[in-house]
PDB file of C-alpha atoms and ligand atoms in Angstrom:
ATOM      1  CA  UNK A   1     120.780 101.545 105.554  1.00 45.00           C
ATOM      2  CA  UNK A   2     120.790  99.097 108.711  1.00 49.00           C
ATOM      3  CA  UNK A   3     117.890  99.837 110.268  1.00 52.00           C
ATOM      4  CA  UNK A   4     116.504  98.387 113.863  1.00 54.00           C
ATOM      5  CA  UNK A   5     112.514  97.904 113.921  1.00 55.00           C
ATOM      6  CA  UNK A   6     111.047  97.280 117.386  1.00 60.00           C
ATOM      7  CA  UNK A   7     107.139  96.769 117.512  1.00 62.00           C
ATOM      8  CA  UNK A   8     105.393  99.497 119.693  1.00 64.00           C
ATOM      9  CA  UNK A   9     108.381 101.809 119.591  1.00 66.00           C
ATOM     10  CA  UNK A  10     108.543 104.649 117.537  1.00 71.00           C
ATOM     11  CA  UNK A  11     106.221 102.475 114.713  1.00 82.00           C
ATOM     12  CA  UNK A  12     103.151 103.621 112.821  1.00 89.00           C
ATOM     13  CA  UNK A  13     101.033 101.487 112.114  1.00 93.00           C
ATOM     14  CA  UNK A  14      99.649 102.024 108.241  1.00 96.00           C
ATOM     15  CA  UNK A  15      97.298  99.719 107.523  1.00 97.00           C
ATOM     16  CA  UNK A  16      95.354  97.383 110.000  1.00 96.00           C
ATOM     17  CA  UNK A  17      94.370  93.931 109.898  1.00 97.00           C
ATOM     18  CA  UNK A  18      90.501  95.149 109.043  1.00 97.00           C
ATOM     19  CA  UNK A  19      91.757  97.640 106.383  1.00 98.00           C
ATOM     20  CA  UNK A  20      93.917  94.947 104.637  1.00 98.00           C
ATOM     21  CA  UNK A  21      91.111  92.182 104.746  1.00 98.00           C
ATOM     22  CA  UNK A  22      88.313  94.389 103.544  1.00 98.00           C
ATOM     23  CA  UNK A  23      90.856  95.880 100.002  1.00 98.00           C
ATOM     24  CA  UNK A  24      91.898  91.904  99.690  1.00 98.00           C
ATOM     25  CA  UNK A  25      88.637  91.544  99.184  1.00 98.00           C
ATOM     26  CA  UNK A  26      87.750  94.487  96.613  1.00 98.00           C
ATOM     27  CA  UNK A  27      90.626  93.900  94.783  1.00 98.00           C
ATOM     28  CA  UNK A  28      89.610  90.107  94.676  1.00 98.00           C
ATOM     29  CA  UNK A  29      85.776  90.811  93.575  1.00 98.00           C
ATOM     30  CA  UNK A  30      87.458  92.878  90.574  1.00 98.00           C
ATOM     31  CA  UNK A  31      89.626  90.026  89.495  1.00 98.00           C
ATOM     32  CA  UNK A  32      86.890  87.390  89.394  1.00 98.00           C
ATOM     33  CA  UNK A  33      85.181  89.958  87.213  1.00 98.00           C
ATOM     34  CA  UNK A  34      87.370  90.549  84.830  1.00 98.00           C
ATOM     35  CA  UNK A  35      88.633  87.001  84.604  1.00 98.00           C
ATOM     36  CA  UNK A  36      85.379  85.392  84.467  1.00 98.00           C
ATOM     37  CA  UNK A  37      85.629  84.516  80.452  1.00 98.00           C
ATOM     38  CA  UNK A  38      89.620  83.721  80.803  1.00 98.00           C
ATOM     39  CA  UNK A  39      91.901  81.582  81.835  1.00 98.00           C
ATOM     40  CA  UNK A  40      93.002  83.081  85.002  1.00 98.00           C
ATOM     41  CA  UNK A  41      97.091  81.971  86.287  1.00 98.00           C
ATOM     42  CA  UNK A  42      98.193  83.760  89.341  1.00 98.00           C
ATOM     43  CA  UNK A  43     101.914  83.646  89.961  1.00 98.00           C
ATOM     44  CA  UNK A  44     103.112  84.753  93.225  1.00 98.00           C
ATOM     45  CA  UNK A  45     106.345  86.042  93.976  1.00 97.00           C
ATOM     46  CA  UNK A  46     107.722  84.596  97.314  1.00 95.00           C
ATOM     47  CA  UNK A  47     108.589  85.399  99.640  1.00 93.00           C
ATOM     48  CA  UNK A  48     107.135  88.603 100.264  1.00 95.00           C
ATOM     49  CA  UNK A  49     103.359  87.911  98.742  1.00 97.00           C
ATOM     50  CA  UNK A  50     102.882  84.988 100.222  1.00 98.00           C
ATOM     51  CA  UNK A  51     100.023  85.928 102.679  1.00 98.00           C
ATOM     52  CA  UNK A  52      98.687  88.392 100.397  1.00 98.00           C
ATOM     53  CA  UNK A  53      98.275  85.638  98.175  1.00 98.00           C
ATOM     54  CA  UNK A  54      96.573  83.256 100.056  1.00 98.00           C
ATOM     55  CA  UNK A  55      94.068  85.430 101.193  1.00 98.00           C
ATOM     56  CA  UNK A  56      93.605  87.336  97.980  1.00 98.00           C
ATOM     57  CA  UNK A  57      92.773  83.654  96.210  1.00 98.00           C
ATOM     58  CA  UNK A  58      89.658  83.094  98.442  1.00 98.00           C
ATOM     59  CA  UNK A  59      88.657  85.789  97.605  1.00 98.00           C
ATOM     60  CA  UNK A  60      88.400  84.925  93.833  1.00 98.00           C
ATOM     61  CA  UNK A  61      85.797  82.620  92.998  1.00 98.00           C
ATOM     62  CA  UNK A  62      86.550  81.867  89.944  1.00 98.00           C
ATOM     63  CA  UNK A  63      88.583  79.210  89.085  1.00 98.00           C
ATOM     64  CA  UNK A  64      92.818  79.626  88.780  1.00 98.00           C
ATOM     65  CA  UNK A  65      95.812  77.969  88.781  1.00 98.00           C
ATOM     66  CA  UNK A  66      98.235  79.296  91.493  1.00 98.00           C
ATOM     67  CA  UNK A  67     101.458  79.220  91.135  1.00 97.00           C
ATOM     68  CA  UNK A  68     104.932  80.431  93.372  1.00 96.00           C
ATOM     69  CA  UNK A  69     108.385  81.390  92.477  1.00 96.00           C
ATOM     70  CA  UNK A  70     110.742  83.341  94.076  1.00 94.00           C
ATOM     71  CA  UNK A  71     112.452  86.143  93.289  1.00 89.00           C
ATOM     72  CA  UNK A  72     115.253  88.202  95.284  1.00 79.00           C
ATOM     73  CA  UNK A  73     116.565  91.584  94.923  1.00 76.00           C
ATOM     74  CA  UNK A  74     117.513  92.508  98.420  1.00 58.00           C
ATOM     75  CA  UNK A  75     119.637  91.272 100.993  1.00 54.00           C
ATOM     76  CA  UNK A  76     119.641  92.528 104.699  1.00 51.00           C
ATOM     77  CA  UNK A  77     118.527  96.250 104.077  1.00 61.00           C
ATOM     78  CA  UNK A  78     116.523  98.124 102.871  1.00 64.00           C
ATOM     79  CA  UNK A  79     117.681  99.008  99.410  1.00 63.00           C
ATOM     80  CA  UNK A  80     117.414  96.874  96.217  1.00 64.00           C
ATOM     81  CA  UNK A  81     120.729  95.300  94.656  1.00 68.00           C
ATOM     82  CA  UNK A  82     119.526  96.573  91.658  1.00 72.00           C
ATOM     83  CA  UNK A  83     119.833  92.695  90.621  1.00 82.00           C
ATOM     84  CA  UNK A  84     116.348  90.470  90.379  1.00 88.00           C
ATOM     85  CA  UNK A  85     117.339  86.962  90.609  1.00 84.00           C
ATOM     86  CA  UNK A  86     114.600  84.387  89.976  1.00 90.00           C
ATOM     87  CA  UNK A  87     115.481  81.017  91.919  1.00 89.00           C
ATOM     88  CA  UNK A  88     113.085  79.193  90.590  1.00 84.00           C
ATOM     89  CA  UNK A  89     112.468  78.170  86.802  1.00 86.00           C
ATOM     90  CA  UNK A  90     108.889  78.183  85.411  1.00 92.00           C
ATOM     91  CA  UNK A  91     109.142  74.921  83.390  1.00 93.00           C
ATOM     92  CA  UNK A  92     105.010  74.571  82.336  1.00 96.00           C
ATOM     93  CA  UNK A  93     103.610  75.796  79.227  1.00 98.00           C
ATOM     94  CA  UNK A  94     101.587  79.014  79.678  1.00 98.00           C
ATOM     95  CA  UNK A  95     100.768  79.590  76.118  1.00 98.00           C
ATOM     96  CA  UNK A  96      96.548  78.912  77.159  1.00 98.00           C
ATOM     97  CA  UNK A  97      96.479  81.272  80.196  1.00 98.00           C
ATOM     98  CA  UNK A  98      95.863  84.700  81.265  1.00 98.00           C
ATOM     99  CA  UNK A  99      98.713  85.047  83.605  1.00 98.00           C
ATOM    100  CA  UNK A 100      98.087  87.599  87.113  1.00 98.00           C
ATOM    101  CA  UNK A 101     101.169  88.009  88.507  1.00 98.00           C
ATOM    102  CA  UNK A 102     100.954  88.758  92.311  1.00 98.00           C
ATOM    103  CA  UNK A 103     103.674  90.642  94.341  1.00 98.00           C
ATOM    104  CA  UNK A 104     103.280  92.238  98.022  1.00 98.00           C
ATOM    105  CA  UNK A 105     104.812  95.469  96.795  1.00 97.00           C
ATOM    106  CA  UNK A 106     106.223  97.862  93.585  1.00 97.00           C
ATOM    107  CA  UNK A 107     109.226  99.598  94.687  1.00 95.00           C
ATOM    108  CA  UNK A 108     111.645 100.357  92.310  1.00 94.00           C
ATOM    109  CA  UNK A 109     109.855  98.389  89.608  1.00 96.00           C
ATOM    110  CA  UNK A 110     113.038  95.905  89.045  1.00 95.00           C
ATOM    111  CA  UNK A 111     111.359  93.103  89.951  1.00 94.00           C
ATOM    112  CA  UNK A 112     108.114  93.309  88.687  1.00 96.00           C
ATOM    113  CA  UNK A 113     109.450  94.743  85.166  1.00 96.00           C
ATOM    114  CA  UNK A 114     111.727  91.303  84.970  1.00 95.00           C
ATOM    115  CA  UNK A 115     108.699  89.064  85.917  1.00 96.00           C
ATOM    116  CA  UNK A 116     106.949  90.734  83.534  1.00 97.00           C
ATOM    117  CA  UNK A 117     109.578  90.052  80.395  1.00 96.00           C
ATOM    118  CA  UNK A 118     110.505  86.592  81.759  1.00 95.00           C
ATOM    119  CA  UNK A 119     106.804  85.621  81.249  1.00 97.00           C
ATOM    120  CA  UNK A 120     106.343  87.352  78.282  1.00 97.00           C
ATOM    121  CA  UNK A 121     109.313  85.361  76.726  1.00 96.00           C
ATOM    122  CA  UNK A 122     106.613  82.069  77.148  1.00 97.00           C
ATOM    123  CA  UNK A 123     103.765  83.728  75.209  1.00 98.00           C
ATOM    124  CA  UNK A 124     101.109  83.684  77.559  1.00 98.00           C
ATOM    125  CA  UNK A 125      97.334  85.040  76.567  1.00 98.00           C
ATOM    126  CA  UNK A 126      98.233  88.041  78.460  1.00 98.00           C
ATOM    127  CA  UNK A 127     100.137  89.069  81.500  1.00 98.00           C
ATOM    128  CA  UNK A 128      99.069  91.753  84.358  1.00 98.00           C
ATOM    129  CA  UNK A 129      99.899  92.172  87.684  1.00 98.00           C
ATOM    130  CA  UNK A 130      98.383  92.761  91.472  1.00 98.00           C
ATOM    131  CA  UNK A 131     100.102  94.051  94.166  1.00 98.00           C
ATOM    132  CA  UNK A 132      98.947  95.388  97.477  1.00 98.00           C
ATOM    133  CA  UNK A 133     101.425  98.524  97.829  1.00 98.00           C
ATOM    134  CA  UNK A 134     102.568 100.549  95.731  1.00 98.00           C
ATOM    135  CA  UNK A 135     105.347 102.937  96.352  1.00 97.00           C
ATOM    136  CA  UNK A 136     105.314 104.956  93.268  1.00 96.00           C
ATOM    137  CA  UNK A 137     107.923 107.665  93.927  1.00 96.00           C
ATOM    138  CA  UNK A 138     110.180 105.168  94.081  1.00 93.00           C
ATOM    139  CA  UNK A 139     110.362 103.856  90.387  1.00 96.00           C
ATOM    140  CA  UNK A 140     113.764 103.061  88.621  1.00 94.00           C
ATOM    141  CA  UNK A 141     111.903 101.511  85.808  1.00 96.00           C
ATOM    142  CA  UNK A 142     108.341 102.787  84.171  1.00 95.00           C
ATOM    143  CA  UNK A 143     105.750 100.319  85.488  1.00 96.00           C
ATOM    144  CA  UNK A 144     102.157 100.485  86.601  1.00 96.00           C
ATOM    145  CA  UNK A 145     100.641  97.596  88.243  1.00 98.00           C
ATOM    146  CA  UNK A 146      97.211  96.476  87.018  1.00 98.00           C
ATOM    147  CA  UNK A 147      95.380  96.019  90.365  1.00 98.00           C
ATOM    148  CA  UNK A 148      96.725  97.976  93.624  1.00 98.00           C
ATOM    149  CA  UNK A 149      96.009  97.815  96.935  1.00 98.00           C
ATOM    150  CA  UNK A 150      97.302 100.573  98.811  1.00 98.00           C
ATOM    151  CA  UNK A 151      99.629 103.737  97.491  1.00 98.00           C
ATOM    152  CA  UNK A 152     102.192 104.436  99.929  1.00 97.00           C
ATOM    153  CA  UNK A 153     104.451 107.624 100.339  1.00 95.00           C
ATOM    154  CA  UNK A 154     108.491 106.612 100.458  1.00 94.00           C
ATOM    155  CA  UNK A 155     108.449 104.680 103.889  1.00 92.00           C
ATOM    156  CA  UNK A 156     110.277 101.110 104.371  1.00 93.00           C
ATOM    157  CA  UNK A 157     107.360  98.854 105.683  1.00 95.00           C
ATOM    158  CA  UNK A 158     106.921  95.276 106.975  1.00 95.00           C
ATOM    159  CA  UNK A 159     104.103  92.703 108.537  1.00 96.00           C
ATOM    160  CA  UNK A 160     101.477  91.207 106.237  1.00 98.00           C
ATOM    161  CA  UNK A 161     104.682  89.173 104.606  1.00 98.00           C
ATOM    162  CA  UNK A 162     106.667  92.123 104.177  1.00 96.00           C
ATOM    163  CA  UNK A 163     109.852  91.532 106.153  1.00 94.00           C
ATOM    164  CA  UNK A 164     113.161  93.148 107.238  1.00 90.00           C
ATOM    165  CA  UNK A 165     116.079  90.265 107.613  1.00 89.00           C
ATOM    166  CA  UNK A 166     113.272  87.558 107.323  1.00 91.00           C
ATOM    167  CA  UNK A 167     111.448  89.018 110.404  1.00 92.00           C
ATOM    168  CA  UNK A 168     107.946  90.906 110.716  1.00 93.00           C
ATOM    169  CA  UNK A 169     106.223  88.859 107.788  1.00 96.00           C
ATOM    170  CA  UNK A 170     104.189  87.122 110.727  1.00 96.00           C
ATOM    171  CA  UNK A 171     102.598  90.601 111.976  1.00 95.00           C
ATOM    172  CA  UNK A 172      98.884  90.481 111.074  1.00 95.00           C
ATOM    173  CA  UNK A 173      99.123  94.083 109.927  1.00 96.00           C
ATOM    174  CA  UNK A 174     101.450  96.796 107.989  1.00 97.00           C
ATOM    175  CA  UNK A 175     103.649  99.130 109.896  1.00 95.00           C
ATOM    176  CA  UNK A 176     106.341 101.580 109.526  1.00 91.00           C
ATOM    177  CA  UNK A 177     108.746 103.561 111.231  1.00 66.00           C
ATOM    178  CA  UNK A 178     107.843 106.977 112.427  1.00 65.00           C
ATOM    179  CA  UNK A 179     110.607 109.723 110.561  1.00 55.00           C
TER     180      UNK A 179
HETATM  181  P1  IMP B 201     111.335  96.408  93.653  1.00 58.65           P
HETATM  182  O1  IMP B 201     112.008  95.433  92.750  1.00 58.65           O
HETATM  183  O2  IMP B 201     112.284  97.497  94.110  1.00 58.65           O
HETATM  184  O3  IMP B 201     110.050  96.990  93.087  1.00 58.65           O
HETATM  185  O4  IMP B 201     110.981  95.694  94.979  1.00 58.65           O
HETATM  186  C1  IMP B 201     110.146  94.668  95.021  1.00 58.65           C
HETATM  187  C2  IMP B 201     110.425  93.779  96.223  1.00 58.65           C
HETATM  188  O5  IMP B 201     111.174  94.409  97.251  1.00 58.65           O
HETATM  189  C3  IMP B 201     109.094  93.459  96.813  1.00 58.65           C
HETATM  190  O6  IMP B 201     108.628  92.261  96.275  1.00 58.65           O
HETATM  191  C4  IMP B 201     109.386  93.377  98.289  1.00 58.65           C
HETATM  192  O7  IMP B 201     109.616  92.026  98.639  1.00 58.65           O
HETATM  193  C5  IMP B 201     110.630  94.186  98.529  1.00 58.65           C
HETATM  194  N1  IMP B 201     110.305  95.507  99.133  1.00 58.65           N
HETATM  195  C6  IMP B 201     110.211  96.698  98.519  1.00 58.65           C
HETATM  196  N2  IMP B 201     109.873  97.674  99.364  1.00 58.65           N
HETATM  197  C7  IMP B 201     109.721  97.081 100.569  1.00 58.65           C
HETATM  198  C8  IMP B 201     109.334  97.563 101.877  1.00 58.65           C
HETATM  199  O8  IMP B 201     109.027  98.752 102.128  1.00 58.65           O
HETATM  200  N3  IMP B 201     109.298  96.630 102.852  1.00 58.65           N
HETATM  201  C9  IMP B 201     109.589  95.319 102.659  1.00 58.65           C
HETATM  202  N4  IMP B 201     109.936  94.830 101.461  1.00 58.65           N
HETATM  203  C10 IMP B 201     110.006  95.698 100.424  1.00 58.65           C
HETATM  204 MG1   MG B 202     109.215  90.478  97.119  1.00 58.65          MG
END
């Protein structure tokens, strides 16, 4: 589905910049919590978490390793190929951490069910995940993210990081278009 998003027409916007910042922050309190006694890893998932990221770390003040690879699924719409492809290798050893991987959204699941068996396969301490949307009606795969942001009905969204054909990730909040 090609789909044409012009800011201000026919958009909704879902979540504002205020709403965002003050659930980075909750969900970032509950990770320093229950990472204070581990040995907290975040691995982001570019390109899409990239700003959720950043601000989710300052929020955590405990101490982490951050780490970014990138993963791609779709191309120029706004379907999944169904394929995850992970360009980049993790080459470190991960055996002594407690691994958080962080993702802007769950969609169909594909990608955060293969980042979750591709780090198993290195034997971290344990592995759980953070995302700020969910889209649960949309699961191909059975997967429940550890920490969520926001729960979203079935709506293609961008801003925040979350892009259509590379553009939007720069929009300081989360929009949609209106059915
Ligand atoms: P999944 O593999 O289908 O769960 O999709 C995960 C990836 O697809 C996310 O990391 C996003 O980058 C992208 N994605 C899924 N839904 C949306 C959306 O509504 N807007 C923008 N990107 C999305
Ligand atoms: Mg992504």
């Amino acid at each position: 589905m090609e789909i044409d998003i012009k800011l201000g027409e026919n958009t909704e916007v879902l979540f504002s910049k205020t709403e965002i910042q003050n659930k980075v922050a909750e969900l970032g309190r509950k990770i320093s919590k229950d990472y204070k006694d581990k040995n907290l890893y975040i691995i982001s998932l570019l390109k899409g978490s990239f700003i959720f990221t950043a601000d989710l770390v300052r929020e955590i003040d405990i101490d982490t390793k951050i780490n970014f690879v990138t993963t791609s699924s779709y191309s120029n719409n706004t379907e999944t190929t169904g394929k995850v492809k992970l360009l980049t290798e993790i080459k470190e050893d991960l055996t002594e951490y407690d691994i958080l991987i962080a993702d802007d959204i769950v969609d169909s699941g594909l990608t955060m069910d293969f980042m979750v068996n591709y780090l198993k396969s290195k034997n971290p301490k344990s592995i759980k995940s953070c995302v700020l949307l969910d889209k649960p009606s949309r699961r191909k795969v059975d997967i429940t993210a550890d920490y969520v942001g926001f729960s979203i009905e079935d709506k293609f969204v961008v801003g925040y990081g979350l892009n259509f054909g590379d553009y939007y990730r720069n929009i300081p909040y989360i929009f949609s278009l209106k059915n």
